[in-house]
Every structure is written in structure tokens, then in C-alpha cells.
Short mmCIF file of C-alpha atoms in Angstrom, two decimals:
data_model
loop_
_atom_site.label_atom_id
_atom_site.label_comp_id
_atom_site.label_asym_id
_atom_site.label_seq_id
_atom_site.Cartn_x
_atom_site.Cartn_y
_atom_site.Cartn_z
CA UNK A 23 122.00 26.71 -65.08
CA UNK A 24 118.61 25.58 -65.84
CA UNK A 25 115.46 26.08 -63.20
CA UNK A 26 114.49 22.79 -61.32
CA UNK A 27 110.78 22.30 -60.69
CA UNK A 28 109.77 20.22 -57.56
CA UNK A 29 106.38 18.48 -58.23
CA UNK A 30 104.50 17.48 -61.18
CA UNK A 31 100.92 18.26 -60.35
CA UNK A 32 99.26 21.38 -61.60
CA UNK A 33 100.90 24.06 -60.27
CA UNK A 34 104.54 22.35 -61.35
CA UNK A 35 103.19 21.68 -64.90
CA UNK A 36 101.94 24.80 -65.82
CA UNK A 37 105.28 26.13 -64.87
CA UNK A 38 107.11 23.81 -66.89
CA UNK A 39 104.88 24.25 -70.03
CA UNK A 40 105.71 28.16 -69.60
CA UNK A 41 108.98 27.68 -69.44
CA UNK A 42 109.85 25.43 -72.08
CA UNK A 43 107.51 27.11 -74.65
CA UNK A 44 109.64 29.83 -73.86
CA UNK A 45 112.33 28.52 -75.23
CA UNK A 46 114.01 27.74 -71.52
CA UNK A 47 115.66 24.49 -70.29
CA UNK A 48 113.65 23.08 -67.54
CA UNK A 49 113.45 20.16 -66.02
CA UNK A 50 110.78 18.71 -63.62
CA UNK A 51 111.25 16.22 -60.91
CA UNK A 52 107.76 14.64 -59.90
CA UNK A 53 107.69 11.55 -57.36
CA UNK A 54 104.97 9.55 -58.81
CA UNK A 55 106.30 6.87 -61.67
CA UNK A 56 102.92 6.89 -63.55
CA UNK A 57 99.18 7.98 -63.45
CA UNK A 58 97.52 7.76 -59.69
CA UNK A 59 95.30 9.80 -57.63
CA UNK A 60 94.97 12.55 -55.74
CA UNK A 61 92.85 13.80 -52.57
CA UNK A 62 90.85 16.44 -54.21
CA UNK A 63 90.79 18.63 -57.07
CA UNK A 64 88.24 17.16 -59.59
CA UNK A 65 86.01 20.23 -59.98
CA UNK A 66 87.24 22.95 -62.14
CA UNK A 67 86.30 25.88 -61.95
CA UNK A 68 86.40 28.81 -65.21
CA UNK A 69 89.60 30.25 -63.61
CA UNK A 70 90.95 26.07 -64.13
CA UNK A 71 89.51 26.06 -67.25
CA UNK A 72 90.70 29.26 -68.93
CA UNK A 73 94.33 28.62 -67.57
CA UNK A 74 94.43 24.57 -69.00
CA UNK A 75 93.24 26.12 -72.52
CA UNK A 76 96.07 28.63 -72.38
CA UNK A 77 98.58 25.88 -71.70
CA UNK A 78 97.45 23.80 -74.46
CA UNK A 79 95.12 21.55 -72.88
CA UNK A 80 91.69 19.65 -74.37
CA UNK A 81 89.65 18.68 -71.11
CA UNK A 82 86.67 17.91 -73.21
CA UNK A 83 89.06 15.35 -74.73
CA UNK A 84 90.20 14.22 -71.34
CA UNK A 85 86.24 13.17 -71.41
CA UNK A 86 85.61 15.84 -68.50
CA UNK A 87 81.65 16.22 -68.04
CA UNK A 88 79.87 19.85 -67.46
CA UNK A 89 79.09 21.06 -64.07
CA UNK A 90 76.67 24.06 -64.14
CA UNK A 91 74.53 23.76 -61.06
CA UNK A 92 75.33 23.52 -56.81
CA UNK A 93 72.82 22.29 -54.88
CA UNK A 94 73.04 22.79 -50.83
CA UNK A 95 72.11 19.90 -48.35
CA UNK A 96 71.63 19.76 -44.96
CA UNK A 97 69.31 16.95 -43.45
CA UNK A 98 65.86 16.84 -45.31
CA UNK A 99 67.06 21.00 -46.34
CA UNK A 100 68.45 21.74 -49.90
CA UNK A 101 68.86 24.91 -51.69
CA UNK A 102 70.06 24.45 -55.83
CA UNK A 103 71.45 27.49 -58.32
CA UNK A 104 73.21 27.80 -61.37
CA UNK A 105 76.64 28.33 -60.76
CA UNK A 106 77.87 31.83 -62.04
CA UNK A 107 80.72 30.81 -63.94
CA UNK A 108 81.27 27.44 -66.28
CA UNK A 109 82.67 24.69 -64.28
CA UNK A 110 83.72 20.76 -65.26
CA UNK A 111 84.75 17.41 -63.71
CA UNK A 112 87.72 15.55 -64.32
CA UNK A 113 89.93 13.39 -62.25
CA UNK A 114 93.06 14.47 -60.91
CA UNK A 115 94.83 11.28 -62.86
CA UNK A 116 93.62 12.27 -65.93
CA UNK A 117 94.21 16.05 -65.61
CA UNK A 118 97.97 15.46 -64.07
CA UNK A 119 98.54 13.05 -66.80
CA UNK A 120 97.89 15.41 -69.63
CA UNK A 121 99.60 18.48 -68.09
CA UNK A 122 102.82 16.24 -67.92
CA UNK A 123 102.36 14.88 -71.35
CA UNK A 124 102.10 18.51 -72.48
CA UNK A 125 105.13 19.93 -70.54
CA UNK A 126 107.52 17.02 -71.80
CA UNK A 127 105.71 17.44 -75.59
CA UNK A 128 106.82 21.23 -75.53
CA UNK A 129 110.17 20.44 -74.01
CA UNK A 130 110.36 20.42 -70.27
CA UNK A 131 112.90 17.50 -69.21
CA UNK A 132 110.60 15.49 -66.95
CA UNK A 133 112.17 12.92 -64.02
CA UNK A 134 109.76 10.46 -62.93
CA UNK A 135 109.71 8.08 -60.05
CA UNK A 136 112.26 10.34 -58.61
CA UNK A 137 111.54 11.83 -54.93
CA UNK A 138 113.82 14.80 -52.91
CA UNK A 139 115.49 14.15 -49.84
CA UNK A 140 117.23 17.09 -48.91
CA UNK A 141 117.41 20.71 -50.22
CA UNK A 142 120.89 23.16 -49.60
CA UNK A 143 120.74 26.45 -50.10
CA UNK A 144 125.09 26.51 -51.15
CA UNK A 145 126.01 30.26 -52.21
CA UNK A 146 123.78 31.43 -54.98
CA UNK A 147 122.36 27.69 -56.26
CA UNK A 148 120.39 25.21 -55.00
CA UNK A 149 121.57 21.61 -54.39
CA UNK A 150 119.01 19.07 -54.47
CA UNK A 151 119.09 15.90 -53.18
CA UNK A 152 117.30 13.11 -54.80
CA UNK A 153 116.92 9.84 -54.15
CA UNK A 154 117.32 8.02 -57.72
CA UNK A 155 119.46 11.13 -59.83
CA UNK A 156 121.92 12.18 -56.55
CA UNK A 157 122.56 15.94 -56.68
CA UNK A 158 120.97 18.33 -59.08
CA UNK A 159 121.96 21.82 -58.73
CA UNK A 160 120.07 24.67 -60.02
CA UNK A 161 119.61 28.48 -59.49
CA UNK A 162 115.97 28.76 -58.93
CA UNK A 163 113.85 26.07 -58.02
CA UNK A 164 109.89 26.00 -58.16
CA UNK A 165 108.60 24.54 -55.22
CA UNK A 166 105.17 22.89 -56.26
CA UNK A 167 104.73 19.75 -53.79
CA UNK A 168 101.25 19.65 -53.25
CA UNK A 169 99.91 19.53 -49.51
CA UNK A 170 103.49 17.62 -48.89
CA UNK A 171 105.88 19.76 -47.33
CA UNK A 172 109.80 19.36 -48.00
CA UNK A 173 112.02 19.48 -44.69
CA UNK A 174 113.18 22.76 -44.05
CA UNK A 175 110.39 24.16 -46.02
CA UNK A 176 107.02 23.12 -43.62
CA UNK A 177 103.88 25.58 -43.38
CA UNK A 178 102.28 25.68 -40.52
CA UNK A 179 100.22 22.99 -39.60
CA UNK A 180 96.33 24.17 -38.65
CA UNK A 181 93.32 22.06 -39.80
CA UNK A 182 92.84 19.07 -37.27
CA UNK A 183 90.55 18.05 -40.18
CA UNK A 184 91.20 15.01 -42.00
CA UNK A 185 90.68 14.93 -45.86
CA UNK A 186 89.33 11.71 -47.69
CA UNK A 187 88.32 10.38 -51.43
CA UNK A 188 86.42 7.91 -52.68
CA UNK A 189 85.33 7.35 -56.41
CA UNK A 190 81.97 5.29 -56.94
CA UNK A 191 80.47 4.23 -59.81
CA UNK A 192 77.03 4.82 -59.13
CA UNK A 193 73.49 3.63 -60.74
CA UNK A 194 72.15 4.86 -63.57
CA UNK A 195 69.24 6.42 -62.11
CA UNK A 196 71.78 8.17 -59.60
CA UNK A 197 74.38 9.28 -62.11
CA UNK A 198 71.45 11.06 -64.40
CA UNK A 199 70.11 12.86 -61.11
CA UNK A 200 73.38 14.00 -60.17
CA UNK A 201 74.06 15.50 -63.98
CA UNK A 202 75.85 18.44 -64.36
CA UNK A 203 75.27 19.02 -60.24
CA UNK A 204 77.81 19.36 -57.80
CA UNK A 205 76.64 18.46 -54.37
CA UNK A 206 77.93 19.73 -50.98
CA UNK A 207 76.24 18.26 -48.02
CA UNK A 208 76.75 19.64 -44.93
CA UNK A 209 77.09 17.58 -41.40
CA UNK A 210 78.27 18.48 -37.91
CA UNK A 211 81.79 19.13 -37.71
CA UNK A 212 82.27 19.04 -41.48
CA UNK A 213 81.07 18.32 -45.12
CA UNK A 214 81.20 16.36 -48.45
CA UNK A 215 80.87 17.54 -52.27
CA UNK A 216 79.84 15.06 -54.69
CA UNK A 217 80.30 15.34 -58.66
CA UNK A 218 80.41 13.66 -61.58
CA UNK A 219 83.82 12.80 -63.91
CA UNK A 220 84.98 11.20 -66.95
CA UNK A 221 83.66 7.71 -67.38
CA UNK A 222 80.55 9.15 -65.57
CA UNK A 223 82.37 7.90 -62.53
CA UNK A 224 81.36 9.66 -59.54
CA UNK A 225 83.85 11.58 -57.05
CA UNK A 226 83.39 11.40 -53.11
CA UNK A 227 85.17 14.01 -51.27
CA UNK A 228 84.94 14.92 -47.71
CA UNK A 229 86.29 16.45 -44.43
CA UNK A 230 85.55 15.71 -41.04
CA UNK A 231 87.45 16.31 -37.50
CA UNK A 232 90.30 13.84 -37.03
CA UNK A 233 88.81 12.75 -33.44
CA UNK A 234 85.92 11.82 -34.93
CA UNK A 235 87.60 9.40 -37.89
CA UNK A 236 89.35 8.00 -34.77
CA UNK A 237 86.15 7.24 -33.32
CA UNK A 238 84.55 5.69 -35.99
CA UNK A 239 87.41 3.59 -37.09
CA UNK A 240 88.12 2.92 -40.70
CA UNK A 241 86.53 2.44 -43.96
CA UNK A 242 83.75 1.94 -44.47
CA UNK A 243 82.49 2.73 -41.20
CA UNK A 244 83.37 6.08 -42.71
CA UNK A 245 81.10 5.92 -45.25
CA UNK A 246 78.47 4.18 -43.06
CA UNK A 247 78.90 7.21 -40.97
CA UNK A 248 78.35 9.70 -43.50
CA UNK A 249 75.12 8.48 -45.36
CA UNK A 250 73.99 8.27 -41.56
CA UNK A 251 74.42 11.82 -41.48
CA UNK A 252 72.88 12.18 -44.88
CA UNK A 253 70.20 10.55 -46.11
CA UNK A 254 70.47 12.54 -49.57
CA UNK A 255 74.02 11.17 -49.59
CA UNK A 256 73.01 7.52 -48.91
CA UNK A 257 70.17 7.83 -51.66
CA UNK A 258 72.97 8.77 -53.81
CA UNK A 259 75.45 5.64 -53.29
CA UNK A 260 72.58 3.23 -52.82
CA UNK A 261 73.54 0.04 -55.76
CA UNK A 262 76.78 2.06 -56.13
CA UNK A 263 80.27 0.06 -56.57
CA UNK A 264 83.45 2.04 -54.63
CA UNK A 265 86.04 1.87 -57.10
CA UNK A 266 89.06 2.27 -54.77
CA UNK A 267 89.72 -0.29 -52.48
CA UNK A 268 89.86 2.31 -49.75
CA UNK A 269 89.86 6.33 -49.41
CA UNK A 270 92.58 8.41 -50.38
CA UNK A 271 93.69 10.59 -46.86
CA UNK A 272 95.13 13.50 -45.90
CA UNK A 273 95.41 15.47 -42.80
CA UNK A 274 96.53 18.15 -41.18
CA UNK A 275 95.69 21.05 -44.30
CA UNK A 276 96.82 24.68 -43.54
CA UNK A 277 93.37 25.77 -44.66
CA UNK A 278 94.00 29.69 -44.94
CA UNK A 279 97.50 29.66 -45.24
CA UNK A 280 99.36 32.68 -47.43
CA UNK A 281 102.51 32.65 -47.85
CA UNK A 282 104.42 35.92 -46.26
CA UNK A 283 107.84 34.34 -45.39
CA UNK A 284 110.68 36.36 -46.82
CA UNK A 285 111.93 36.52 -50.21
CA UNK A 286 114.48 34.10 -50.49
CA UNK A 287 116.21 34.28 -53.93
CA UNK A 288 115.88 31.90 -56.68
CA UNK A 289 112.59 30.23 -54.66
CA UNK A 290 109.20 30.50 -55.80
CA UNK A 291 106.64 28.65 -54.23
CA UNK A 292 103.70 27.40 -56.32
CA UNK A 293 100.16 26.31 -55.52
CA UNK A 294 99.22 24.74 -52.21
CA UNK A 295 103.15 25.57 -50.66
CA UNK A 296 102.08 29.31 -51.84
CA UNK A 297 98.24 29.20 -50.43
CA UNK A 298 95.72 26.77 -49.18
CA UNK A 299 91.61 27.72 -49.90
CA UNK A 300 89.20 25.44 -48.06
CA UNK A 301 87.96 22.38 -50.20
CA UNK A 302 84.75 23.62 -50.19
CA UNK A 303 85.36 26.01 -53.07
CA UNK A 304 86.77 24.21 -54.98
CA UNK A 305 89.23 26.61 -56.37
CA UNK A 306 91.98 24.67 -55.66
CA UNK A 307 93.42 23.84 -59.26
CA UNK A 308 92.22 27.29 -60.63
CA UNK A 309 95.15 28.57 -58.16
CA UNK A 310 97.78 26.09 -58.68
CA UNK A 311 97.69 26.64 -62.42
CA UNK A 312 97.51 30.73 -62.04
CA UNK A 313 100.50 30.41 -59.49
CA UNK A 314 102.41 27.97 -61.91
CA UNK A 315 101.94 30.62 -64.69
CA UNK A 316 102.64 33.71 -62.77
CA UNK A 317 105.81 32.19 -61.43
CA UNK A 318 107.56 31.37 -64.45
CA UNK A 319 106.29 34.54 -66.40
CA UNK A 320 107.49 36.51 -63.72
CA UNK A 321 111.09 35.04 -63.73
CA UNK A 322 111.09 35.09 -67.20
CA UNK A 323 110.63 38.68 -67.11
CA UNK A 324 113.72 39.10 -64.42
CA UNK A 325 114.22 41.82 -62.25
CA UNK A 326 113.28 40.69 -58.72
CA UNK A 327 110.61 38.05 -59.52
CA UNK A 328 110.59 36.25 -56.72
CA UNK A 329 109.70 39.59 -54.80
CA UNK A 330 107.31 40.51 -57.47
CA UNK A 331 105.31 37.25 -57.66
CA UNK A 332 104.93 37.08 -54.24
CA UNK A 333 103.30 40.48 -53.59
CA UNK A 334 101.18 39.89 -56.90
CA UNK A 335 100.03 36.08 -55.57
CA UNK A 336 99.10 37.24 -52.56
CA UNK A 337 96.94 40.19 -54.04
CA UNK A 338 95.19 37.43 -55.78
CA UNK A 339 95.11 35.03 -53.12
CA UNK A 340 93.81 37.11 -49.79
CA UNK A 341 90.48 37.99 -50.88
CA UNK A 342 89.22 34.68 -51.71
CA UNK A 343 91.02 32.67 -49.30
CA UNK A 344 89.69 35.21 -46.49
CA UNK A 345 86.51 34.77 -48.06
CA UNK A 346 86.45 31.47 -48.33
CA UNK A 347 87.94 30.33 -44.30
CA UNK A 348 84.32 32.26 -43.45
CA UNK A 349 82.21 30.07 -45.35
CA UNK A 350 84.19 27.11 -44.51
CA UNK A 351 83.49 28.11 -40.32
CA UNK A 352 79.94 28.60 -41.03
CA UNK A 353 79.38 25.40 -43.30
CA UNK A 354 81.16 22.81 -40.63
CA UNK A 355 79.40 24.66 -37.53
CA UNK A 356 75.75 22.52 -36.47
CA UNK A 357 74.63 25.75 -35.28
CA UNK A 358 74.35 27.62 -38.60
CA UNK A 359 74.28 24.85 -41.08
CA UNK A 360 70.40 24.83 -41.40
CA UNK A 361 70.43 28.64 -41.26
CA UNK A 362 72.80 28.82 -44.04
CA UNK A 363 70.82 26.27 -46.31
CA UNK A 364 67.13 28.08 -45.42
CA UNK A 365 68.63 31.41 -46.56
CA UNK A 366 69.89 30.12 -50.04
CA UNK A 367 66.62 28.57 -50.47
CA UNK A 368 64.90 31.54 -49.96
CA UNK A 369 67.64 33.92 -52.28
CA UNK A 370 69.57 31.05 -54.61
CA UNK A 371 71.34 34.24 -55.61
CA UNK A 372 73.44 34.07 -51.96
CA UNK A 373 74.98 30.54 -53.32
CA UNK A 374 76.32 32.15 -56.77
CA UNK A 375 77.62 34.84 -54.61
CA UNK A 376 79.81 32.57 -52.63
CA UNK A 377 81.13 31.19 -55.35
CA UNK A 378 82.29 34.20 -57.59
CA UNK A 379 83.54 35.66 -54.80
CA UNK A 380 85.66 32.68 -53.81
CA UNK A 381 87.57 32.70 -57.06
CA UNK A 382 91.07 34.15 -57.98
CA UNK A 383 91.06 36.54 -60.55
#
């Protein structure tokens, strides 16, 4: 009975490219019908990069652009340094897009437009439930759903943060100052990273408290609200053209969550349903991919995987993800925000530190 893979974004592709160049029979099941967004995950870090040329994949032909700087803003504050490690920008739709055009080139059996409704745990298989291909039954299923949880299979619900995305395609003289720079501005109660991607299209991410989105009401008093709070930020999208007609949203993240439920056979859980890093970092891909990799050469070895990859995820998870829910307190808090920004003016060398050490190995 072949393995069943739940969820074609990175974390589920990876897996699937494993497999099948491993000679297995795999097939993925992945909601989406054809290329669309996704909240986050345009920055990619060396850990993203070094994992997508080990499965195979060209992001300079995906027209990704190079990211090599951070620069810091709070107010009329801002602190810049060369990142430690290389770093690129490319658009979730392009990057999901070519992982699942690799996995079904190498073999994986993909099912599209196809979503789960139920999963049963009946004797030693799994029976899942779809809504388009009824039943599929399989002995080990890769959970790899994203920030969606599957009933029966929630994490624990702790950010009262919501998450939003925007793409803009800014002005010349904005995209050229932006080059190779990815911007995180800091506000009260949250913060927003701005990059560059292919089509030299820029990305808008940001997180705020859901109480306050209430307040403010929709977009684009969202936006209005933001490069109110940030005049660098307002600079930035001055003569710029939103490209969506409004943000993607998510809310309620399990920022910090690790996964320490017990082992339940013939289940591995893969990226965000295996650990959740803050935004900020973002590191987000880089552990998807290393999750989606570890999982299926760990079954592929046998021998109590699931236990196996668990204990060896988390290893590789708890260090940055600890490290990480600091800097995320200390960057949404209005009381050490300007501190924070001062200081890595002062030693740009604190700023690289934050960001190797927020980085799975």
C-alpha cells in the first residue's frame, strides 16, 4: 500500500519528490486546482535554498531576485546589515508550482482540486476521505496542510495575531531602493517585512493584533493604517499599484508550536502541522522542505521512523523556534522596539546574529 501525502505545498512536495525518486509509489492529494497564493513564505533563506537545489529545483529560473541585506525600521530609526547567509525572493505560486511540477515529473501521482473530509485511523491503515476520489486508504500518511488543520488533528490555537499579504508593484525609483533589501518595520502591537520577487513585484507581509484589524475595518484602511505607522513604509508604496484585489488572511497561528504529541504509527507530520517559527524570520519554507525530506528519508530507512523523525525534528526545531518567539515578543512590544533598532545601529553585527541563529540546521 502506497504512502498518501496530504498537502501540496513545500513541505508535501519535497516529500513526494523523495519518495518517488526513490523508486516508491506515492501519491499526493493537494486542494488547490492550479497556481494561487499563499500568506507568507516568499523569502528564502540558504537552508530553502540548499534543500530546493537538492530536490531538483532552478529558483534562478523561477526568476527569484537576490536578497543579501535587512534593514531595521522603527519610526524615523533604521539599522541595515548584510545578512549572514544567501537569501532570495520568490512567490509562493511560483515556488509551489515548480515543486509540484517536479514531484509529478519524477513520479509522484499528484490529485488536484481534491480536498479531505475526514481521516479514520481503521486497524493498521488509514482511510481517507475525500471529497472528489471517495476513500483512499493508505498505511502512512504525511500530513503537510499548511497553517490548516484537519479535524481530529488541530494544534493548539495561540497567536490572536492576524496574518495578511499584499503584492504591489511599486515605482521604479522604489523597487531600485528596495534591491536586494528585505525590510521589517516594526509598529506597536506588531510588524511588516517587505521584499522584492520575480517580476520585480514587491511582497507586503504583515501581522498585527486581531482587535485592532477589527477596529480599523477592512482593506485598505489596513494599509492606510500601516503607512500611518510608517512613514518609511508609505515612502515605499507611494505611485505603487496593489496587485491583489484584497489581502490574503490568516489568523489564529500557533507561533511556537512543536510538535510532542505521541507517536502514532504510520503519521508523520510535516512543516507548519510539525512546528510554527514566527514570520519574522522568515524560516518558514527552509523548515517545511527539511521536514518534507527528513520524513520520507526516515521512513524509507524503516525501523520506527515516525519515532525517529520526531525526536530528530524537534532537535532541529527547538532552538530556533525558542529563539525566534523571543525576538518576535521584543519586536511587537512599543516598549523595546526603539531600543532594539538603536542597538543594531550601533553593533549591525546583533541583526546577523538573529538571523543565523534563527535558522534550522
Amino acid at each position: 500500500m502506497q504512502p498518501l501525502i496530504i498537502g501540496g505545498g513545500p513541505a508535501g512536495s519535497a516529500a513526494a519528490i523523495v519518495l518517488a525518486c526513490a523508486g516508491q509509489s506515492v501519491t499526493l492529494v493537494e486542494r488547490s486546482s492550479g497556481p494561487h497564493d499563499k500568506v507568507c513564505g516568499d523569502f528564502l533563506s540558504a537552508g530553502a535554498l540548499g534543500s530546493l537545489s537538492a530536490l531538483g529545483i532552478d529558483v534562478v529560473g523561477l526568476g527569484s531576485v537576490p536578497i543579501n541585506h535587512i534593514r531595521l525600521i522603527c519610526g524615523d530609526e533604521e539599522a541595515i546589515a548584510a545578512l549572514p547567509f544567501a537569501a532570495a525572493g520568490v512567490s509562493r505560486r511560483a515556488l509551489d508550482e515548480a515543486l509540484l511540477a517536479r514531484a509529478a515529473a519524477v513520479g509522484a501521482h499528484l490529485l488536484r482540486g481534491t480536498s479531505v473530509r475526514r481521516l479514520r485511523r481503521i486497524g493498521h491503515t488509514w482511510a481517507v476521505d475525500t471529497d472528489t476520489c471517495g476513500a483512499i486508504r493508505a498505511d502512512t500518511l504525511f500530513l503537510a496542510t499548511g497553517k490548516h488543520d484537519l479535524r481530529g488533528l488541530r494544534r493548539p490555537q495561540r497567536s490572536r495575531a492576524v496574518g495578511l499579504k499584499m503584492y504591489f508593484a511599486l515605482s521604479l525609483e522604489q523597487a531600485s531602493a528596495l534591491n536586494e533589501t528585505i525590510e521589517l518595520m516594526l509598529f506597536s502591537g506588531g510588524y511588516a517585512g517587505l521584499q522584492l520577487v520575480e517580476s520585480r513585484h514587491a511582497v507586503l507581509c504583515w501581522l498585527m493584533p486581531s482587535d485592532v484589524l477589527r477596529r480599523i475595518g477592512r482593506w485598505p484602511a489596513a494599509l492606510d493604517f500601516l503607512t500611518d505607522m510608517s512613514a518609511h513604509l508609505g515612502r515605499r508604496l507611494s505611485g505603487s499599484l496593489p496587485l491583489l484585489s484584497k489581502p490574503l488572511a490568516v489568523a489564529g497561528i500557533p507561533y511556537g508550536f512543536l510538535n510532542r504529541a505521541a507517536v502514532v504509527p504510520g503519521l508523520f507530520r510535516l512543516g507548519d502541522q510539525a512546528g510554527v517559527i514566527p514570520s519574522l524570520t522568515g524560516d518558514g519554507v527552509a523548515i517545511a522542505l527539511h521536514s518534507g525530506r527528513l520524513a520520507a528519508g526516515t521512513w524509507l530507512a524503516r525501523a520506527g521512523p515516525e519515532a525517529r523523525y520526531n525526536k530528530q525534528l524537534r532537535h532541529d526545531l527547538v532552538y530556533p523556534v525558542r529563539m525566534a518567539g523571543i525576538l518576535h515578543g521584543l519586536c511587537r512590544s512599543s516598549a523595546t522596539q526603539s531600543g532594539i533598532v538603536a542597538a543594531c545601529r550601533g553593533w549591525p553585527g546583533l541583526m546577523r546574529w538573529a538571523a543565523a541563529q534563527t535558522r534550522v540546521v
